Structures are given as C-alpha cells and as structure tokens.
XYZ file of C-alpha atoms in Angstrom:
653
model
C 23.414 -259.217 -49.119
C 25.731 -259.852 -52.032
C 24.391 -262.035 -54.814
C 26.867 -264.134 -56.759
C 26.112 -265.414 -60.230
C 28.078 -268.284 -61.642
C 29.784 -267.627 -64.969
C 29.248 -270.382 -67.491
C 32.471 -272.082 -68.664
C 31.969 -271.137 -72.310
C 31.643 -267.500 -71.383
C 34.770 -267.660 -69.243
C 36.691 -269.019 -72.227
C 35.263 -266.295 -74.449
C 36.257 -263.561 -71.982
C 39.802 -264.929 -71.594
C 40.196 -265.188 -75.375
C 39.073 -261.597 -75.868
C 41.423 -260.340 -73.148
C 44.317 -262.333 -74.655
C 43.734 -260.967 -78.122
C 43.495 -257.458 -76.783
C 46.775 -257.876 -74.899
C 48.412 -259.328 -78.009
C 47.367 -256.349 -80.073
C 48.554 -253.998 -77.385
C 51.896 -255.787 -77.466
C 52.252 -255.274 -81.198
C 51.088 -251.719 -81.001
C 53.138 -250.969 -77.916
C 56.124 -248.622 -78.113
C 58.463 -251.216 -76.626
C 58.915 -249.581 -73.242
C 59.509 -246.057 -74.585
C 57.999 -243.079 -72.763
C 56.492 -240.288 -74.782
C 57.934 -236.823 -74.279
C 57.517 -233.486 -75.964
C 59.374 -232.820 -79.200
C 61.249 -229.951 -77.583
C 62.440 -232.278 -74.803
C 63.758 -234.757 -77.368
C 65.664 -231.995 -79.208
C 67.118 -230.794 -75.902
C 68.325 -234.296 -75.004
C 70.054 -234.567 -78.399
C 71.647 -231.138 -78.030
C 72.979 -232.040 -74.560
C 74.655 -235.206 -75.932
C 72.710 -237.456 -73.595
C 71.611 -239.850 -76.316
C 73.248 -243.209 -76.785
C 71.325 -244.390 -79.852
C 68.541 -242.887 -81.934
C 66.053 -244.193 -84.474
C 63.902 -242.132 -86.830
C 60.679 -244.021 -87.748
C 58.531 -243.207 -90.791
C 59.524 -239.513 -90.778
C 57.106 -238.924 -87.930
C 58.654 -240.328 -84.781
C 62.054 -240.383 -83.124
C 63.087 -242.913 -80.486
C 65.962 -242.137 -78.129
C 67.962 -244.478 -75.875
C 69.761 -242.397 -73.245
C 73.336 -243.041 -72.092
C 74.076 -245.166 -69.069
C 73.360 -243.293 -65.886
C 71.313 -240.633 -67.721
C 67.550 -240.346 -67.038
C 64.846 -237.889 -67.959
C 62.179 -236.491 -65.648
C 59.788 -233.630 -66.164
C 58.858 -233.336 -62.482
C 55.267 -234.414 -62.873
C 54.305 -237.213 -65.255
C 57.668 -238.699 -66.235
C 60.247 -239.869 -63.749
C 63.667 -241.407 -64.465
C 62.930 -242.497 -68.028
C 65.821 -244.089 -69.924
C 63.974 -244.659 -73.224
C 61.854 -241.863 -74.705
C 60.173 -241.055 -77.967
C 58.508 -238.041 -79.548
C 56.398 -237.275 -82.605
C 57.113 -234.506 -85.100
C 55.481 -233.092 -88.228
C 56.989 -233.118 -91.706
C 58.034 -229.457 -91.499
C 60.154 -230.215 -88.436
C 61.954 -233.154 -90.085
C 64.988 -231.136 -91.273
C 65.442 -229.755 -87.751
C 65.520 -233.303 -86.335
C 68.061 -234.414 -88.965
C 70.237 -231.340 -88.362
C 70.201 -231.922 -84.584
C 71.358 -235.518 -85.092
C 74.055 -234.401 -87.515
C 75.308 -231.718 -85.154
C 75.151 -233.949 -82.084
C 75.470 -237.513 -83.240
C 74.583 -240.160 -80.656
C 77.388 -242.150 -79.125
C 76.416 -245.356 -80.893
C 74.940 -243.771 -83.951
C 71.418 -243.417 -85.304
C 69.375 -245.131 -87.976
C 66.271 -244.610 -90.123
C 63.371 -247.128 -90.208
C 60.359 -247.489 -92.454
C 57.740 -249.725 -90.723
C 55.854 -252.255 -92.836
C 52.250 -253.153 -91.965
C 51.982 -256.217 -89.727
C 49.539 -258.466 -91.553
C 48.671 -260.444 -88.417
C 47.934 -257.345 -86.407
C 45.863 -255.926 -89.271
C 43.870 -259.097 -89.533
C 43.233 -259.133 -85.808
C 42.113 -255.518 -85.897
C 39.426 -256.564 -88.371
C 38.536 -259.938 -86.904
C 38.434 -259.001 -83.230
C 35.411 -256.647 -83.528
C 33.562 -259.331 -85.478
C 34.370 -261.871 -82.760
C 33.050 -259.501 -80.116
C 29.811 -258.838 -82.066
C 29.235 -262.549 -82.703
C 29.940 -263.335 -79.061
C 27.417 -260.711 -77.976
C 24.839 -262.165 -80.366
C 25.555 -265.654 -79.009
C 25.083 -264.393 -75.462
C 21.730 -262.736 -76.246
C 20.427 -265.821 -77.977
C 21.542 -267.922 -75.045
C 19.614 -265.711 -72.669
C 16.439 -265.955 -74.753
C 16.724 -269.730 -74.956
C 17.579 -270.293 -71.333
C 21.331 -270.499 -71.818
C 23.455 -273.563 -71.523
C 23.265 -276.118 -74.294
C 20.033 -274.665 -75.650
C 21.795 -271.845 -77.465
C 20.746 -271.667 -81.103
C 18.492 -274.698 -80.693
C 15.360 -272.695 -81.383
C 13.364 -275.471 -82.943
C 14.014 -278.052 -80.254
C 11.287 -278.934 -77.809
C 11.597 -277.507 -74.312
C 9.409 -280.186 -72.730
C 10.548 -281.715 -69.466
C 10.670 -285.473 -69.223
C 9.527 -286.851 -65.878
C 12.269 -288.932 -64.327
C 12.322 -291.497 -61.554
C 14.062 -289.045 -59.239
C 11.179 -286.572 -59.354
C 8.692 -286.694 -56.436
C 5.766 -288.828 -57.526
C 2.137 -287.815 -57.182
C -0.420 -290.598 -57.444
C -4.197 -290.727 -57.675
C -4.243 -291.298 -53.913
C -2.972 -287.723 -53.503
C -5.888 -286.320 -55.533
C -9.151 -285.717 -53.676
C -12.381 -283.993 -54.561
C -12.270 -284.866 -58.275
C -13.443 -288.475 -58.399
C -14.949 -288.278 -61.893
C -11.791 -286.815 -63.397
C -9.649 -289.426 -61.634
C -11.873 -292.188 -62.992
C -11.551 -290.919 -66.558
C -7.793 -290.587 -66.310
C -7.490 -293.969 -64.624
C -8.925 -295.488 -67.788
C -6.145 -293.850 -69.823
C -3.567 -295.277 -67.447
C -5.010 -298.754 -67.925
C -4.930 -298.398 -71.710
C -1.279 -297.428 -71.679
C -0.424 -300.367 -69.451
C -2.612 -302.927 -71.234
C -3.696 -301.685 -74.700
C -4.492 -305.189 -75.985
C -7.528 -305.452 -73.693
C -9.100 -302.382 -75.306
C -8.055 -303.133 -78.868
C -9.566 -306.634 -78.600
C -13.061 -305.171 -78.397
C -12.412 -302.470 -80.980
C -12.084 -299.632 -78.481
C -9.956 -296.632 -79.336
C -8.396 -294.692 -76.560
C -8.935 -290.930 -76.684
C -6.137 -289.201 -78.521
C -6.504 -286.091 -76.421
C -7.947 -285.235 -73.027
C -8.794 -281.651 -72.132
C -8.963 -280.695 -68.455
C -10.816 -277.428 -67.941
C -11.983 -275.633 -64.866
C -11.431 -272.645 -62.619
C -7.904 -271.861 -61.416
C -6.854 -273.897 -58.406
C -9.190 -276.854 -58.950
C -6.327 -279.318 -59.492
C -5.852 -279.694 -63.255
C -2.061 -279.722 -63.104
C -2.174 -281.981 -60.050
C -4.225 -284.501 -62.020
C -1.646 -284.480 -64.795
C 1.120 -285.079 -62.256
C -0.873 -287.987 -60.861
C -1.164 -289.489 -64.337
C 2.603 -289.125 -64.724
C 3.169 -290.880 -61.417
C 0.731 -293.684 -62.149
C 1.291 -294.391 -65.823
C 4.845 -295.665 -65.666
C 5.477 -294.353 -69.207
C 7.489 -291.370 -70.452
C 5.685 -288.189 -69.467
C 6.524 -284.944 -71.289
C 5.279 -281.720 -69.705
C 5.437 -278.288 -71.287
C 3.674 -274.968 -70.927
C 1.721 -273.499 -73.807
C 3.773 -270.317 -73.653
C 6.973 -272.322 -74.348
C 5.839 -272.758 -77.947
C 5.481 -269.034 -78.515
C 8.704 -267.364 -79.634
C 9.769 -264.144 -81.269
C 11.040 -266.025 -84.324
C 8.555 -267.143 -86.942
C 8.239 -270.907 -87.277
C 9.952 -271.758 -83.990
C 6.705 -272.797 -82.272
C 5.731 -275.155 -85.081
C 9.225 -276.649 -85.082
C 9.046 -277.259 -81.341
C 5.684 -278.981 -81.722
C 7.134 -281.313 -84.363
C 10.173 -282.078 -82.224
C 8.018 -282.736 -79.143
C 5.813 -285.250 -80.881
C 8.744 -286.919 -82.593
C 10.286 -287.537 -79.178
C 6.973 -288.845 -77.817
C 6.457 -291.203 -80.773
C 10.006 -292.493 -80.461
C 9.356 -293.383 -76.806
C 5.758 -294.574 -77.167
C 3.689 -295.328 -75.223
C 3.981 -291.822 -73.827
C 1.946 -288.945 -72.456
C 2.333 -285.323 -73.489
C 0.946 -282.724 -71.085
C 0.478 -279.128 -72.253
C -0.412 -276.734 -69.443
C -2.321 -273.537 -70.273
C -2.967 -274.607 -73.841
C -5.013 -271.453 -74.459
C -1.677 -269.668 -75.032
C -1.376 -271.405 -78.430
C -4.851 -272.868 -78.971
C -6.843 -269.643 -79.191
C -9.460 -269.149 -81.862
C -7.757 -268.512 -85.197
C -8.419 -265.276 -86.974
C -9.502 -263.544 -83.803
C -6.511 -261.282 -83.345
C -5.735 -257.799 -84.545
C -2.891 -258.850 -86.841
C -2.810 -259.943 -90.400
C -3.908 -263.466 -89.772
C -1.303 -266.212 -90.216
C 0.933 -265.203 -87.358
C 3.391 -267.255 -85.368
C 0.774 -268.470 -82.857
C -1.542 -269.674 -85.620
C 1.300 -271.556 -87.290
C 1.988 -273.290 -83.993
C -1.685 -274.187 -83.608
C -1.869 -275.511 -87.169
C 1.118 -277.756 -86.547
C -0.434 -278.977 -83.289
C -3.646 -279.849 -85.137
C -1.712 -281.788 -87.760
C 0.294 -283.722 -85.184
C -2.784 -284.665 -83.162
C -4.690 -285.791 -86.208
C -1.764 -287.800 -87.547
C -1.627 -290.294 -84.728
C -1.943 -293.923 -85.533
C -4.217 -296.094 -83.415
C -1.247 -298.134 -82.274
C 1.029 -295.177 -81.615
C -0.073 -294.958 -77.972
C 0.708 -291.275 -77.554
C -1.891 -289.337 -75.628
C -2.082 -285.562 -75.288
C -3.417 -284.122 -72.031
C -4.042 -280.386 -71.922
C -5.261 -278.032 -69.220
C -6.892 -274.628 -69.450
C -9.205 -272.398 -67.481
C -10.622 -270.740 -70.598
C -12.107 -273.425 -72.854
C -14.441 -270.865 -74.441
C -11.652 -269.257 -76.485
C -10.107 -272.452 -77.846
C -10.284 -273.082 -81.571
C -13.184 -275.372 -82.598
C -10.847 -277.513 -84.691
C -8.890 -278.312 -81.546
C -11.957 -279.491 -79.646
C -13.446 -281.782 -82.280
C -13.542 -285.565 -81.810
C -10.344 -287.114 -83.064
C -8.211 -284.508 -81.353
C -9.594 -283.798 -77.932
C -12.028 -286.685 -77.778
C -12.669 -286.288 -74.070
C -13.250 -283.061 -72.204
C -13.216 -283.372 -68.429
C -14.561 -280.597 -66.231
C -12.540 -280.144 -63.046
C -14.849 -278.167 -60.778
C -14.694 -276.915 -57.230
C -15.191 -279.846 -54.835
C -18.336 -280.473 -52.832
C -18.388 -280.785 -49.056
C -17.228 -284.408 -49.045
C -14.504 -283.563 -51.557
C -13.369 -280.616 -49.450
C -13.213 -282.884 -46.409
C -10.974 -285.350 -48.271
C -8.771 -282.540 -49.578
C -8.343 -281.220 -46.055
C -7.411 -284.704 -44.895
C -4.764 -284.973 -47.624
C -3.220 -281.570 -46.873
C -3.383 -282.057 -43.104
C -0.998 -285.005 -43.308
C 2.262 -284.063 -41.657
C 0.669 -281.186 -39.719
C -0.045 -281.539 -35.979
C -3.788 -281.039 -35.456
C -5.451 -280.404 -32.094
C -7.727 -283.241 -30.891
C -10.862 -281.065 -31.029
C -10.341 -280.022 -34.659
C -13.145 -281.263 -36.919
C -12.106 -281.094 -40.560
C -15.663 -281.870 -41.645
C -16.811 -278.697 -39.887
C -14.071 -276.774 -41.682
C -15.247 -278.248 -44.985
C -18.798 -277.161 -44.157
C -17.602 -273.598 -43.553
C -15.712 -273.329 -46.833
C -18.263 -273.681 -49.669
C -16.913 -272.761 -53.081
C -13.288 -273.202 -52.026
C -10.984 -274.903 -54.508
C -8.244 -277.341 -53.634
C -5.675 -274.552 -53.766
C -7.789 -272.447 -51.388
C -8.075 -275.304 -48.894
C -4.344 -275.966 -49.055
C -3.795 -272.263 -48.420
C -6.164 -272.371 -45.412
C -4.174 -275.144 -43.752
C -0.880 -273.460 -44.578
C -2.069 -270.139 -43.142
C -3.262 -271.976 -40.032
C 0.155 -273.614 -39.680
C 1.877 -270.228 -40.058
C -0.384 -268.667 -37.415
C 0.308 -271.594 -35.092
C 4.053 -271.175 -35.482
C 3.727 -267.402 -35.015
C 2.013 -267.874 -31.635
C 4.459 -270.625 -30.530
C 1.740 -273.271 -30.320
C 2.376 -276.967 -30.775
C -0.705 -277.930 -32.769
C -3.188 -276.288 -35.143
C -6.401 -275.503 -33.250
C -9.842 -274.254 -34.227
C -8.912 -270.639 -33.532
C -6.059 -270.765 -36.036
C -8.281 -272.447 -38.634
C -11.000 -269.829 -38.128
C -8.522 -267.003 -38.583
C -7.005 -268.752 -41.621
C -10.409 -269.021 -43.309
C -11.021 -265.319 -42.732
C -7.588 -264.461 -44.116
C -8.193 -266.454 -47.284
C -11.653 -264.911 -47.796
C -11.061 -261.273 -46.867
C -7.340 -260.855 -46.259
C -5.324 -260.217 -43.109
C -6.805 -258.303 -40.241
C -5.699 -254.669 -39.906
C -5.033 -254.344 -36.187
C -3.199 -251.042 -36.465
C -6.034 -249.154 -38.196
C -7.520 -246.623 -35.782
C -11.200 -245.826 -36.405
C -13.134 -243.048 -34.742
C -16.111 -243.852 -32.528
C -18.474 -242.502 -35.192
C -17.032 -244.722 -37.936
C -17.143 -247.758 -35.638
C -20.800 -247.012 -34.892
C -21.633 -246.632 -38.594
C -19.800 -249.866 -39.377
C -21.608 -251.689 -36.557
C -25.035 -250.591 -37.765
C -24.086 -251.371 -41.377
C -23.006 -254.928 -40.594
C -25.909 -255.322 -38.166
C -28.305 -254.358 -40.962
C -26.861 -257.076 -43.175
C -27.121 -259.669 -40.420
C -30.694 -258.770 -39.349
C -32.061 -258.816 -42.916
C -30.258 -262.070 -43.722
C -31.680 -263.743 -40.610
C -35.209 -262.393 -41.093
C -35.650 -263.529 -44.692
C -36.958 -267.029 -45.378
C -34.572 -268.187 -48.095
C -31.163 -266.993 -46.935
C -28.322 -268.984 -45.426
C -27.588 -268.710 -41.694
C -25.375 -265.927 -40.367
C -22.117 -267.449 -39.077
C -20.083 -264.376 -38.114
C -20.416 -260.612 -37.694
C -17.387 -258.416 -37.018
C -16.450 -254.741 -37.092
C -12.702 -255.401 -37.228
C -11.242 -254.143 -40.527
C -9.894 -256.841 -42.772
C -8.566 -256.373 -46.285
C -10.448 -253.520 -47.927
C -13.536 -253.956 -45.721
C -14.171 -252.030 -42.500
C -16.177 -255.026 -41.270
C -18.083 -257.950 -42.707
C -20.977 -260.300 -42.180
C -20.401 -263.928 -43.100
C -23.366 -265.907 -44.421
C -22.535 -269.511 -45.215
C -24.823 -272.199 -46.696
C -25.316 -275.439 -44.822
C -25.157 -277.597 -47.959
C -23.660 -277.144 -51.408
C -25.947 -275.445 -53.924
C -25.880 -275.783 -57.672
C -28.939 -273.675 -58.547
C -30.707 -270.691 -57.049
C -34.433 -269.953 -56.898
C -36.091 -266.611 -57.537
C -36.987 -266.174 -53.874
C -33.391 -266.837 -52.867
C -32.141 -264.158 -55.260
C -34.716 -261.650 -53.991
C -33.628 -262.390 -50.424
C -30.011 -261.854 -51.456
C -30.949 -258.479 -52.914
C -32.582 -257.463 -49.642
C -29.637 -258.812 -47.640
C -27.149 -256.894 -49.820
C -29.045 -253.622 -49.245
C -29.514 -254.216 -45.533
C -26.394 -252.265 -44.572
C -27.337 -249.234 -46.657
C -30.898 -249.246 -45.290
C -29.601 -249.402 -41.697
C -27.423 -246.340 -42.327
C -30.386 -244.447 -43.758
C -32.668 -245.479 -40.910
C -30.309 -244.666 -38.020
C -28.153 -241.794 -39.268
C -30.252 -240.405 -42.161
C -26.905 -239.851 -43.888
C -25.630 -242.881 -45.821
C -21.917 -243.395 -46.469
C -19.871 -244.740 -49.367
C -19.371 -248.051 -47.557
C -22.320 -249.618 -49.372
C -20.892 -249.038 -52.862
C -19.842 -252.665 -53.307
C -23.209 -253.886 -51.960
C -25.085 -251.716 -54.442
C -22.883 -252.928 -57.283
C -23.536 -256.582 -56.457
C -27.266 -256.030 -56.009
C -27.572 -254.153 -59.297
C -25.661 -256.825 -61.189
C -27.780 -259.583 -59.674
C -31.017 -257.751 -60.501
C -29.914 -257.174 -64.094
C -29.135 -260.874 -64.487
C -32.612 -261.691 -63.201
C -34.091 -259.597 -66.002
C -31.740 -260.304 -68.913
C -30.481 -263.852 -68.267
C -32.698 -265.703 -65.809
C -36.095 -264.681 -67.212
C -37.416 -263.710 -63.738
C -39.010 -260.433 -64.777
C -42.762 -260.018 -64.990
C -42.539 -257.458 -67.760
C -39.758 -258.859 -69.975
C -40.341 -262.573 -69.555
C -38.131 -265.580 -70.270
C -36.018 -263.927 -72.952
C -32.217 -263.874 -73.085
C -31.183 -260.295 -73.807
C -27.649 -259.223 -74.652
C -24.451 -261.155 -75.061
C -22.746 -263.189 -72.410
C -21.184 -261.231 -69.605
C -17.986 -263.313 -69.674
C -14.568 -262.025 -70.680
C -14.505 -260.365 -74.085
C -12.317 -262.133 -76.636
C -11.060 -259.494 -79.019
C -11.831 -260.239 -82.639
C -14.672 -262.610 -81.841
C -16.889 -260.609 -79.524
C -16.129 -256.979 -80.318
C -18.132 -257.021 -83.526
C -21.331 -258.236 -81.927
C -24.132 -255.721 -81.691
C -26.759 -255.332 -78.968
C -29.635 -257.598 -79.870
C -32.502 -255.535 -78.427
C -34.039 -252.130 -79.084
C -33.888 -248.908 -77.076
C -37.445 -249.488 -75.843
C -36.496 -252.877 -74.438
C -33.347 -251.352 -72.899
C -35.531 -248.802 -71.131
C -37.813 -251.594 -69.940
C -34.791 -253.511 -68.585
C -33.626 -250.479 -66.642
C -37.129 -249.995 -65.256
C -37.363 -253.625 -64.171
C -33.934 -253.517 -62.514
C -34.887 -250.356 -60.667
C -38.179 -251.963 -59.563
C -36.362 -255.021 -58.179
C -33.839 -252.856 -56.304
C -36.568 -250.635 -54.872
C -38.602 -253.657 -53.762
C -35.536 -255.161 -52.049
C -34.840 -251.814 -50.389
C -38.386 -251.682 -49.046
C -38.194 -255.262 -47.764
C -34.953 -254.518 -45.927
C -36.487 -251.355 -44.440
C -39.558 -253.225 -43.202
C -37.419 -255.914 -41.569
C -35.139 -253.423 -39.808
C -38.034 -251.209 -38.727
C -39.796 -254.166 -37.139
C -36.623 -255.463 -35.456
C -35.046 -252.152 -34.443
C -34.482 -253.213 -30.819
C -32.648 -256.351 -31.909
C -30.503 -254.216 -34.223
C -29.532 -251.929 -31.333
C -28.714 -254.932 -29.127
C -26.562 -256.444 -31.874
C -24.656 -253.171 -32.237
C -24.131 -252.989 -28.469
C -22.715 -256.512 -28.466
C -20.456 -255.685 -31.433
C -19.067 -252.657 -29.598
C -18.347 -254.858 -26.618
C -16.914 -257.957 -28.302
C -16.079 -256.676 -31.847
C -16.673 -260.176 -33.278
C -19.699 -262.427 -32.799
C -19.709 -266.055 -33.821
C -22.611 -268.227 -34.960
C -23.858 -269.170 -31.481
C -23.671 -265.613 -30.131
C -25.569 -264.276 -33.127
C -28.229 -266.982 -32.767
C -28.872 -266.018 -29.118
C -29.316 -262.358 -30.059
C -31.709 -263.271 -32.905
C -34.020 -265.477 -30.804
C -36.816 -262.812 -30.600
C -36.337 -261.888 -34.275
C -39.525 -261.431 -36.308
C -39.211 -263.034 -39.717
C -40.498 -261.539 -42.921
C -43.717 -263.181 -44.206
C -43.238 -265.480 -47.144
C -43.886 -264.111 -50.593
C -46.848 -265.227 -52.650
C -46.198 -267.913 -55.285
C -44.927 -266.388 -58.511
C -46.252 -267.430 -61.881
C -45.812 -265.096 -64.781
C -49.037 -264.220 -66.645
C -48.017 -264.169 -70.295
C -51.364 -263.145 -71.745
C -51.768 -260.030 -69.675
C -48.622 -257.995 -69.165
C -46.360 -259.258 -71.893
C -48.952 -258.982 -74.619
C -49.728 -255.413 -73.604
C -46.037 -254.497 -73.424
C -45.086 -255.962 -76.759
C -48.285 -255.044 -78.619
C -47.402 -252.990 -81.661
C -43.826 -254.304 -81.617
C -44.614 -257.760 -83.041
C -46.566 -258.947 -86.030
C -50.075 -260.352 -85.682
C -48.820 -263.955 -85.945
C -46.259 -263.348 -83.202
C -48.916 -261.877 -80.897
C -51.150 -264.902 -81.509
C -48.222 -267.187 -80.617
C -47.702 -265.321 -77.368
C -51.405 -265.693 -76.486
C -51.368 -269.393 -77.319
C -48.333 -269.871 -75.063
C -50.512 -268.873 -72.128
C -53.327 -271.311 -72.936
C -53.581 -274.406 -70.741
C -52.320 -277.615 -72.300
C-alpha cells in the first residue's frame, strides 16, 4: 500500500523558490548552448576552416560557432554540434592565437574579458543561507507540530473544547458517584457563583483526581467539560516539557492568560506528574526545565483571585511523587480518589457500555459484574468490546453468555492458545497442578469459591484455576491470607505428591506466596516472633533522588528473624496443602479425570465434584502473647526501660 503525505503550502512555495533560484544560477553559469570538446578538436576545427566566428574568453576558453551546414561529432558523446567550446592553459595560449591568425574565421574572432556578475555572486552566497534557514524552519516546525505553530514555542498547546466535539455528561459516568458529586459542585459554582459567595464559600482552586489507570479520571474531566458550559482547556503534562529552557514556563503563563481572559473557565491537565514531580529529586543540577515549569504552575495557581472563576483539574495515577507545594490547600484544595468500582458500580458501567450492543435475552449483567471483582471501567469496556468482537467473529447476532465468559478470560489471562500441542505427560502434570489449587482452595475455610478450572493454555499459563469472591472486599484477615498461602502452594504440593518430581510451573505461585508471607511479617504485623512492627520502606515504585538514599531500618539479626518467620509461614502453608490433598486424594484424581475429558470445568461442575470434599479444620484463635516470645527475642537488644514498656503492653487494662 502506498502512503501519500500532503505537502504543506509553505513548503511547496519554498521548494519552488529554491528550484527557481537554482535554475536561474544555472542559466547565468550556463555556456549558452555550447558543447564542450577537447582542445585538440577545437584546434583541428580551426585548421580545417570550419569556423564561422570565434571568441577567446579570459585567456582560458575559446568558443567556436561552426559554418552553416558544418557539424561536429566524436562518435560517442557529441553528435552534430554546431557550437563548441574548449579550455586551454596559459602555455597553450600562443598556439590558439597562431591558429586563429593562420586560419581566420569567416566572420572574424574577438577577445572577451568577463566581469563578475554581482547578482549571480550574491545569489551564490545567499542561496546556501536560504537553504540552511529553510531546513532549520522545517525542523522547528516538526518539533512544534508544524503548521502555524512554527517558532511559537512559548504558546500554549491546550485544546479548547468546542460545541462540535462529542459531549460526555455525568450520565455517561458510572461507578464513581462520590467523584461525580464533588465535580457537580464545581459545575454549580461556575454556573451560579453568587450563591456560594453569598455565604462566604470559596470554590476550590484546584481539584486533583488520582487513582489507578483505567478508573475514569479523564472521563470525569470530559464530563465536567460537557456539563459546565464554560470554556474548557485540556492539555497533557508532557506538552509543557520541551527541549528549550523556559518554554514550559512560558506555555503555563500563556495557558492561564487565555483561561483568565475567558473566565469562568476550566483548565484540565492530564498526567500532571510529568511536570509536578518532587523538586530536587532528579539526578541533574537542580533548577532544570521541568522545575521551572512547576514553579510557574505554582505561581499561577496561587495567584488566582476569588472572583477569577478559573479552576484547575488535574489527573494522575502517581500522587505519591507530586511536589508537596502542589498539594497544599490553596492550590489543590480538593483531592478526589477515583478507585475501582464496586459490584453495583460495575453493573452500572456495564449497562452504560452495553448501550448500542445487541445483548442476548439470557445475559445477566449483574452476574458479569459479580464475576469481575477488581476490574476498572476500562477493563469492563474492554470485556464488552472483546465479547462483541467474538460475536462478530462467529457470525452471531447478539452477545451471549459464552462470548462474555470468553471475553472475561481474555482480559484476565489473554487469548487462548488453541494451536499449542502439549504432550500427554505435560497435560497430566498441568491437570494435577490446577486440581491441587482447586482442591486446597475449596477445602480451606476462608477462601473464595472456585468458579473455573481449565487445562487449556492461555497467555503465559498452561492452565489456570479461577477463584472469585462473592462480594467486594476491602480488607483481609490473617486466616484468609494463610488460606491464600496454602491455595497458592496447592499446585506445587500436588506435583510433589503424585509425581515426586516438581516442575518449574509453580515458580509464579512460589513468588506470590513468598511476597505475601513477607508482607505478613514486615507490614501487617501478623508474625508471632516479630510483632506489630513496620520493618523496611514501602514496597512501592522507587522515586530516584527521594528513596534511593534511604537505609534499611532494621539490623541483621532482625533480618534473619524475618527470613525465619517467612520460611515458617511457607512451610506451614505447604503442610496444610499436603494434608488437604492427602485426605482428598480420590477427589483430586476424579477432578483430573474430568479435566482430561472436558478440559474446562465451570462453577457448577466443580461443585458437584467437590460434594464429598473433606474440609480442613478451622485454626485456633490467634492472639499474640507479647510478654512471652517477644520479650525473650528482643531481650538484650533493648534497654531496661524499653523491656519494661513491652511487658506493660501485655498487662490487662
């Protein structure tokens, strides 16, 4: 396929001008239609009296006009030339003069001394400069987006929402009721500021929307633009960052000048962490271009008047790295968390995105919402889109439950690999591995129900076991985490029990279990030996310049104790999984047989197989004894007053 790119009019003019100048210079430098020949050929033509007129130029060149009917050809390059010229050196000048004297041309000959053409000389100097400047202009145009933005470095690149743009309203936003309520108040202030000013209320100068990617932060800003009915300027944080120093600050000034001139107005900055990062946290010398841009943004936000009616809305998924001066009251007065929706929110989001899509009568979107805990709005939109694509691929008329089920699996684990050929041994290992996960998850007392078990490869997994909660959860108990540890190791234990030769397929399970156990010890305070102490820095993303200089805040002895506690938790979970599988070995074999037959088992099929399942007895209530273990562990490591405080902490109130 041939791709055609349109040439901008200004560049077409520039190209034509350059070609014209080049042709003009060629005209002035041209030999006037003369054909160059060898010096010997020119002397021979003179000696044969074939020359009509001759002209000697600057004692270096001779031009010959041949007589009527006389032409010159050399048999290769030159054919039937009537006007020729040749160059000669100074030593050959007398020979040329003698030849003309001996054989004078019919109409005579003349001498000519050329004078420098001032116009051609000027063009020879100016034309390269024009080409260089044109190239520079072109490069700057490319960096600035071309068109009329060339050389306008300091101008704002914000887009102004127009009436022709498709409008998004608050009715199109679902699953974020609190955020919509907060932004609805801003809309009301912009439409009727007198009602708020009458009671002395000040509208927030800035609103920060933060949350995980895909939760709908940009969608909320679009809804505000559609509802407000005021000028809405949108720009990305990266648009302020430029290779030229001071450009970002200039663009910030220009943006806010435009907003103030059209007040009341809303300015939306997406991904503000591109310019709002913590100052002094980089590797450079300090006052770099990004910090200048941030400083100007701080000044503009703090310089608002109460009656200016310009509100800044920003969105980011990393509020932890923003500069504290940006988050203080008076700049971003209101910080709104946009989180993943709950089950009711997911149901409403599915209803919004299902509009315009033909749904089968038996499709229950509430059931789909129940099966998708933790999904963001973008994930749910992707589920319905994948279901629509699968429906079109199979030439169906409406989206059914089968397409939705496959779409959920595709979003979670990726597309199914139907062409991958597995040996019977690998299929058996995979079946027992996934069966081990399912049996342990069903036998524990604090795990979620098993909804699907399959041995069909999908994504990077050879098979998977899906465990979905019935309701949304916002906290996790110690027993639930211990059950998750056992469930994660169930596949590895099944391989050890059946084949006595574990595979590398449990690497990801071991990684997750180890990380969860370490969090129990260092973050959640669920260790008998260590206690409720936060050890180490946060496990979030490291922000260079702020976090790299932090040292580990515990000793080598405590580090050894942490490792011992993590190992003890993993070993205990391993033993629990082994006990469950050993007691329910027949059910495990039956589950594997069914997996070999059907490859995929849904919730109802799994429940029928697990009817005779023997559950693990509940654990004893856990209450950490501070006075016994902790005092013995930390004795000798604390002062006498600290040890007394630890003992007193264990006394009854």
